[in-house]
């Protein structure tokens, strides 16, 4: 058995890439330094305030990655680490084939209806930015159904949204990705 140090743990579990594919690891500090001048102006509008968890520049990576990543990268899937795949990630890459002309982002809508109806005040950085852009320019987005991001967090039910919680929490269909947001345990199966 190989013993992994925390900083290299993902490398221990990563299979060699298929021919024609490349896996590149990036230093978070370097990315943050590149991101800051690009996203600084938005940070004050899309985070809960200086020093809060989602206020760091790295949480705005998706907004500016097209400016800091190598130009050879034509498609990117950005994922949280608190996920459990119930399907082959290849199926998620196949979603790119379903994008309509002009669509540049695939996104799970998550709480958009809740935000629209109840004027929800966000604090999740780039996620709030994309929710706002999606309301103004829906044709830029390819909407993924909730089974691609089955969120498990129930925090909102107990913090002011119990009357509408089930409307956004409900997700019908065969789950493809469980999302253990809010440190929620992911089902074992």
PDB file of C-alpha atoms in Angstrom, residues 20-188:
ATOM      1  CA  UNK A  20      -4.641  12.240 -25.849  1.00  0.00           C
ATOM      2  CA  UNK A  21      -5.616  13.463 -22.366  1.00  0.00           C
ATOM      3  CA  UNK A  22      -3.491  15.460 -19.955  1.00  0.00           C
ATOM      4  CA  UNK A  23      -3.894  16.051 -16.244  1.00  0.00           C
ATOM      5  CA  UNK A  24      -2.341  19.271 -14.970  1.00  0.00           C
ATOM      6  CA  UNK A  25      -2.127  20.336 -11.324  1.00  0.00           C
ATOM      7  CA  UNK A  26      -2.018  24.036 -10.492  1.00  0.00           C
ATOM      8  CA  UNK A  27      -0.653  25.808  -7.435  1.00  0.00           C
ATOM      9  CA  UNK A  28      -3.570  27.565  -5.707  1.00  0.00           C
ATOM     10  CA  UNK A  29      -1.370  30.473  -4.573  1.00  0.00           C
ATOM     11  CA  UNK A  30      -0.174  31.124  -8.127  1.00  0.00           C
ATOM     12  CA  UNK A  31      -3.736  30.982  -9.489  1.00  0.00           C
ATOM     13  CA  UNK A  32      -4.986  33.328  -6.780  1.00  0.00           C
ATOM     14  CA  UNK A  33      -2.251  35.841  -7.606  1.00  0.00           C
ATOM     15  CA  UNK A  34      -3.282  35.769 -11.280  1.00  0.00           C
ATOM     16  CA  UNK A  35      -6.987  35.951 -10.445  1.00  0.00           C
ATOM     17  CA  UNK A  36      -6.969  38.816  -7.973  1.00  0.00           C
ATOM     18  CA  UNK A  37      -6.511  41.715 -10.419  1.00  0.00           C
ATOM     19  CA  UNK A  38      -9.215  40.250 -12.679  1.00  0.00           C
ATOM     20  CA  UNK A  39     -11.865  39.547 -10.038  1.00  0.00           C
ATOM     21  CA  UNK A  40     -11.094  42.129  -7.350  1.00  0.00           C
ATOM     22  CA  UNK A  41     -13.949  44.443  -8.376  1.00  0.00           C
ATOM     23  CA  UNK A  42     -16.552  41.653  -8.256  1.00  0.00           C
ATOM     24  CA  UNK A  43     -15.463  40.205  -4.940  1.00  0.00           C
ATOM     25  CA  UNK A  44     -17.104  42.976  -2.927  1.00  0.00           C
ATOM     26  CA  UNK A  45     -20.431  42.381  -4.701  1.00  0.00           C
ATOM     27  CA  UNK A  46     -20.492  38.576  -4.639  1.00  0.00           C
ATOM     28  CA  UNK A  47     -19.156  37.582  -1.234  1.00  0.00           C
ATOM     29  CA  UNK A  48     -20.363  38.026   2.328  1.00  0.00           C
ATOM     30  CA  UNK A  49     -17.473  40.367   3.113  1.00  0.00           C
ATOM     31  CA  UNK A  50     -13.727  40.498   3.579  1.00  0.00           C
ATOM     32  CA  UNK A  51     -12.307  37.563   5.464  1.00  0.00           C
ATOM     33  CA  UNK A  52     -15.331  35.312   4.937  1.00  0.00           C
ATOM     34  CA  UNK A  53     -14.823  31.838   3.527  1.00  0.00           C
ATOM     35  CA  UNK A  54     -16.007  32.475  -0.044  1.00  0.00           C
ATOM     36  CA  UNK A  55     -14.406  35.922  -0.315  1.00  0.00           C
ATOM     37  CA  UNK A  56     -10.993  34.657  -1.460  1.00  0.00           C
ATOM     38  CA  UNK A  57     -10.086  35.131  -5.127  1.00  0.00           C
ATOM     39  CA  UNK A  58      -9.858  31.374  -5.727  1.00  0.00           C
ATOM     40  CA  UNK A  59     -13.644  31.134  -5.356  1.00  0.00           C
ATOM     41  CA  UNK A  60     -13.935  33.268  -8.488  1.00  0.00           C
ATOM     42  CA  UNK A  61     -11.758  30.969 -10.606  1.00  0.00           C
ATOM     43  CA  UNK A  62     -14.596  29.949 -12.912  1.00  0.00           C
ATOM     44  CA  UNK A  63     -15.281  33.583 -13.835  1.00  0.00           C
ATOM     45  CA  UNK A  64     -11.770  34.214 -15.151  1.00  0.00           C
ATOM     46  CA  UNK A  65     -10.278  30.804 -15.929  1.00  0.00           C
ATOM     47  CA  UNK A  66     -10.561  31.502 -19.645  1.00  0.00           C
ATOM     48  CA  UNK A  67      -8.048  34.331 -19.108  1.00  0.00           C
ATOM     49  CA  UNK A  68      -5.491  32.467 -17.002  1.00  0.00           C
ATOM     50  CA  UNK A  69      -5.536  28.889 -18.305  1.00  0.00           C
ATOM     51  CA  UNK A  70      -3.542  27.758 -21.354  1.00  0.00           C
ATOM     52  CA  UNK A  71      -5.311  28.577 -24.629  1.00  0.00           C
ATOM     53  CA  UNK A  72      -5.125  24.919 -25.732  1.00  0.00           C
ATOM     54  CA  UNK A  73      -7.747  24.039 -23.128  1.00  0.00           C
ATOM     55  CA  UNK A  74     -11.058  24.105 -24.973  1.00  0.00           C
ATOM     56  CA  UNK A  75     -13.311  22.480 -22.386  1.00  0.00           C
ATOM     57  CA  UNK A  76     -13.141  22.573 -18.603  1.00  0.00           C
ATOM     58  CA  UNK A  77     -15.255  20.884 -15.997  1.00  0.00           C
ATOM     59  CA  UNK A  78     -14.791  22.542 -12.624  1.00  0.00           C
ATOM     60  CA  UNK A  79     -15.812  20.358  -9.699  1.00  0.00           C
ATOM     61  CA  UNK A  80     -15.978  20.690  -5.939  1.00  0.00           C
ATOM     62  CA  UNK A  81     -14.055  18.122  -3.910  1.00  0.00           C
ATOM     63  CA  UNK A  82     -17.075  17.039  -1.847  1.00  0.00           C
ATOM     64  CA  UNK A  83     -18.600  14.970  -4.654  1.00  0.00           C
ATOM     65  CA  UNK A  84     -19.303  11.297  -5.220  1.00  0.00           C
ATOM     66  CA  UNK A  85     -19.815  10.172  -8.796  1.00  0.00           C
ATOM     67  CA  UNK A  86     -22.469   7.526  -9.424  1.00  0.00           C
ATOM     68  CA  UNK A  87     -21.762   7.498 -13.156  1.00  0.00           C
ATOM     69  CA  UNK A  88     -18.734   7.745 -15.404  1.00  0.00           C
ATOM     70  CA  UNK A  89     -17.452  11.312 -15.654  1.00  0.00           C
ATOM     71  CA  UNK A  90     -17.375  10.734 -19.417  1.00  0.00           C
ATOM     72  CA  UNK A  91     -21.165  11.262 -19.378  1.00  0.00           C
ATOM     73  CA  UNK A  92     -20.627  14.741 -17.983  1.00  0.00           C
ATOM     74  CA  UNK A  93     -18.120  15.524 -20.746  1.00  0.00           C
ATOM     75  CA  UNK A  94     -20.727  14.305 -23.264  1.00  0.00           C
ATOM     76  CA  UNK A  95     -22.993  17.152 -22.106  1.00  0.00           C
ATOM     77  CA  UNK A  96     -20.750  19.493 -24.129  1.00  0.00           C
ATOM     78  CA  UNK A  97     -22.249  17.867 -27.254  1.00  0.00           C
ATOM     79  CA  UNK A  98     -25.716  19.056 -26.171  1.00  0.00           C
ATOM     80  CA  UNK A  99     -24.812  22.737 -25.836  1.00  0.00           C
ATOM     81  CA  UNK A 100     -26.889  24.970 -28.088  1.00  0.00           C
ATOM     82  CA  UNK A 101     -25.020  27.432 -30.314  1.00  0.00           C
ATOM     83  CA  UNK A 102     -23.934  30.359 -28.173  1.00  0.00           C
ATOM     84  CA  UNK A 103     -24.007  28.413 -24.894  1.00  0.00           C
ATOM     85  CA  UNK A 104     -20.691  28.681 -23.110  1.00  0.00           C
ATOM     86  CA  UNK A 105     -21.435  27.317 -19.644  1.00  0.00           C
ATOM     87  CA  UNK A 106     -23.177  24.218 -18.352  1.00  0.00           C
ATOM     88  CA  UNK A 107     -24.695  24.804 -14.937  1.00  0.00           C
ATOM     89  CA  UNK A 108     -27.048  23.178 -12.466  1.00  0.00           C
ATOM     90  CA  UNK A 109     -29.624  25.820 -11.540  1.00  0.00           C
ATOM     91  CA  UNK A 110     -29.698  24.851  -7.875  1.00  0.00           C
ATOM     92  CA  UNK A 111     -31.428  27.696  -6.028  1.00  0.00           C
ATOM     93  CA  UNK A 112     -32.241  30.082  -8.857  1.00  0.00           C
ATOM     94  CA  UNK A 113     -36.032  29.948  -8.435  1.00  0.00           C
ATOM     95  CA  UNK A 114     -35.630  30.476  -4.706  1.00  0.00           C
ATOM     96  CA  UNK A 115     -33.341  33.455  -5.302  1.00  0.00           C
ATOM     97  CA  UNK A 116     -35.749  34.979  -7.833  1.00  0.00           C
ATOM     98  CA  UNK A 117     -38.856  34.579  -5.712  1.00  0.00           C
ATOM     99  CA  UNK A 118     -37.497  35.473  -2.299  1.00  0.00           C
ATOM    100  CA  UNK A 119     -34.704  37.924  -3.172  1.00  0.00           C
ATOM    101  CA  UNK A 120     -32.148  35.608  -1.611  1.00  0.00           C
ATOM    102  CA  UNK A 121     -28.939  37.424  -0.616  1.00  0.00           C
ATOM    103  CA  UNK A 122     -26.030  35.334  -1.826  1.00  0.00           C
ATOM    104  CA  UNK A 123     -22.537  34.896  -0.533  1.00  0.00           C
ATOM    105  CA  UNK A 124     -21.125  32.126  -2.705  1.00  0.00           C
ATOM    106  CA  UNK A 125     -18.862  34.129  -4.995  1.00  0.00           C
ATOM    107  CA  UNK A 126     -18.892  32.896  -8.566  1.00  0.00           C
ATOM    108  CA  UNK A 127     -22.070  30.851  -8.030  1.00  0.00           C
ATOM    109  CA  UNK A 128     -24.042  33.999  -7.250  1.00  0.00           C
ATOM    110  CA  UNK A 129     -22.466  35.746 -10.240  1.00  0.00           C
ATOM    111  CA  UNK A 130     -23.543  32.942 -12.575  1.00  0.00           C
ATOM    112  CA  UNK A 131     -27.063  32.940 -11.121  1.00  0.00           C
ATOM    113  CA  UNK A 132     -27.338  36.650 -11.922  1.00  0.00           C
ATOM    114  CA  UNK A 133     -25.902  36.270 -15.449  1.00  0.00           C
ATOM    115  CA  UNK A 134     -28.204  33.304 -16.048  1.00  0.00           C
ATOM    116  CA  UNK A 135     -31.247  35.431 -15.255  1.00  0.00           C
ATOM    117  CA  UNK A 136     -30.143  38.132 -17.698  1.00  0.00           C
ATOM    118  CA  UNK A 137     -28.647  35.928 -20.433  1.00  0.00           C
ATOM    119  CA  UNK A 138     -30.129  32.413 -20.207  1.00  0.00           C
ATOM    120  CA  UNK A 139     -28.955  31.426 -23.704  1.00  0.00           C
ATOM    121  CA  UNK A 140     -25.345  31.450 -22.491  1.00  0.00           C
ATOM    122  CA  UNK A 141     -26.108  28.429 -20.315  1.00  0.00           C
ATOM    123  CA  UNK A 142     -26.688  24.744 -20.927  1.00  0.00           C
ATOM    124  CA  UNK A 143     -28.798  23.683 -17.940  1.00  0.00           C
ATOM    125  CA  UNK A 144     -27.868  20.410 -16.299  1.00  0.00           C
ATOM    126  CA  UNK A 145     -30.632  18.624 -14.418  1.00  0.00           C
ATOM    127  CA  UNK A 146     -30.376  18.299 -10.637  1.00  0.00           C
ATOM    128  CA  UNK A 147     -29.102  14.713 -10.850  1.00  0.00           C
ATOM    129  CA  UNK A 148     -25.710  16.129 -11.922  1.00  0.00           C
ATOM    130  CA  UNK A 149     -25.437  18.031  -8.624  1.00  0.00           C
ATOM    131  CA  UNK A 150     -27.640  16.325  -6.030  1.00  0.00           C
ATOM    132  CA  UNK A 151     -26.991  18.645  -3.118  1.00  0.00           C
ATOM    133  CA  UNK A 152     -27.410  17.077   0.293  1.00  0.00           C
ATOM    134  CA  UNK A 153     -27.135  20.121   2.572  1.00  0.00           C
ATOM    135  CA  UNK A 154     -30.225  20.813   4.668  1.00  0.00           C
ATOM    136  CA  UNK A 155     -28.867  23.922   6.428  1.00  0.00           C
ATOM    137  CA  UNK A 156     -31.283  26.280   4.635  1.00  0.00           C
ATOM    138  CA  UNK A 157     -34.309  24.352   5.927  1.00  0.00           C
ATOM    139  CA  UNK A 158     -33.409  25.374   9.481  1.00  0.00           C
ATOM    140  CA  UNK A 159     -32.242  28.918   8.681  1.00  0.00           C
ATOM    141  CA  UNK A 160     -35.182  30.875   7.329  1.00  0.00           C
ATOM    142  CA  UNK A 161     -36.319  28.898   4.284  1.00  0.00           C
ATOM    143  CA  UNK A 162     -38.323  25.997   5.744  1.00  0.00           C
ATOM    144  CA  UNK A 163     -41.465  27.031   3.851  1.00  0.00           C
ATOM    145  CA  UNK A 164     -39.809  26.622   0.437  1.00  0.00           C
ATOM    146  CA  UNK A 165     -36.926  24.277   1.203  1.00  0.00           C
ATOM    147  CA  UNK A 166     -38.461  21.133  -0.295  1.00  0.00           C
ATOM    148  CA  UNK A 167     -39.199  22.929  -3.582  1.00  0.00           C
ATOM    149  CA  UNK A 168     -35.502  23.356  -4.334  1.00  0.00           C
ATOM    150  CA  UNK A 169     -34.179  20.344  -2.383  1.00  0.00           C
ATOM    151  CA  UNK A 170     -36.320  17.805  -4.236  1.00  0.00           C
ATOM    152  CA  UNK A 171     -34.537  16.074  -7.109  1.00  0.00           C
ATOM    153  CA  UNK A 172     -36.257  13.392  -9.145  1.00  0.00           C
ATOM    154  CA  UNK A 173     -34.275  10.918 -11.226  1.00  0.00           C
ATOM    155  CA  UNK A 174     -31.229   8.661 -10.970  1.00  0.00           C
ATOM    156  CA  UNK A 175     -28.510  10.625  -9.158  1.00  0.00           C
ATOM    157  CA  UNK A 176     -25.280  10.951 -11.157  1.00  0.00           C
ATOM    158  CA  UNK A 177     -23.330  13.056  -8.641  1.00  0.00           C
ATOM    159  CA  UNK A 178     -23.921  13.440  -4.907  1.00  0.00           C
ATOM    160  CA  UNK A 179     -22.705  16.774  -3.516  1.00  0.00           C
ATOM    161  CA  UNK A 180     -21.864  16.690   0.186  1.00  0.00           C
ATOM    162  CA  UNK A 181     -22.069  20.468   0.569  1.00  0.00           C
ATOM    163  CA  UNK A 182     -22.181  21.899   4.133  1.00  0.00           C
ATOM    164  CA  UNK A 183     -20.041  18.898   5.186  1.00  0.00           C
ATOM    165  CA  UNK A 184     -23.077  16.662   4.717  1.00  0.00           C
ATOM    166  CA  UNK A 185     -22.348  12.907   4.676  1.00  0.00           C
ATOM    167  CA  UNK A 186     -22.646  11.300   1.247  1.00  0.00           C
ATOM    168  CA  UNK A 187     -24.717   8.074   1.055  1.00  0.00           C
ATOM    169  CA  UNK A 188     -22.616   4.905   1.056  1.00  0.00           C
TER     170      UNK A 188
END
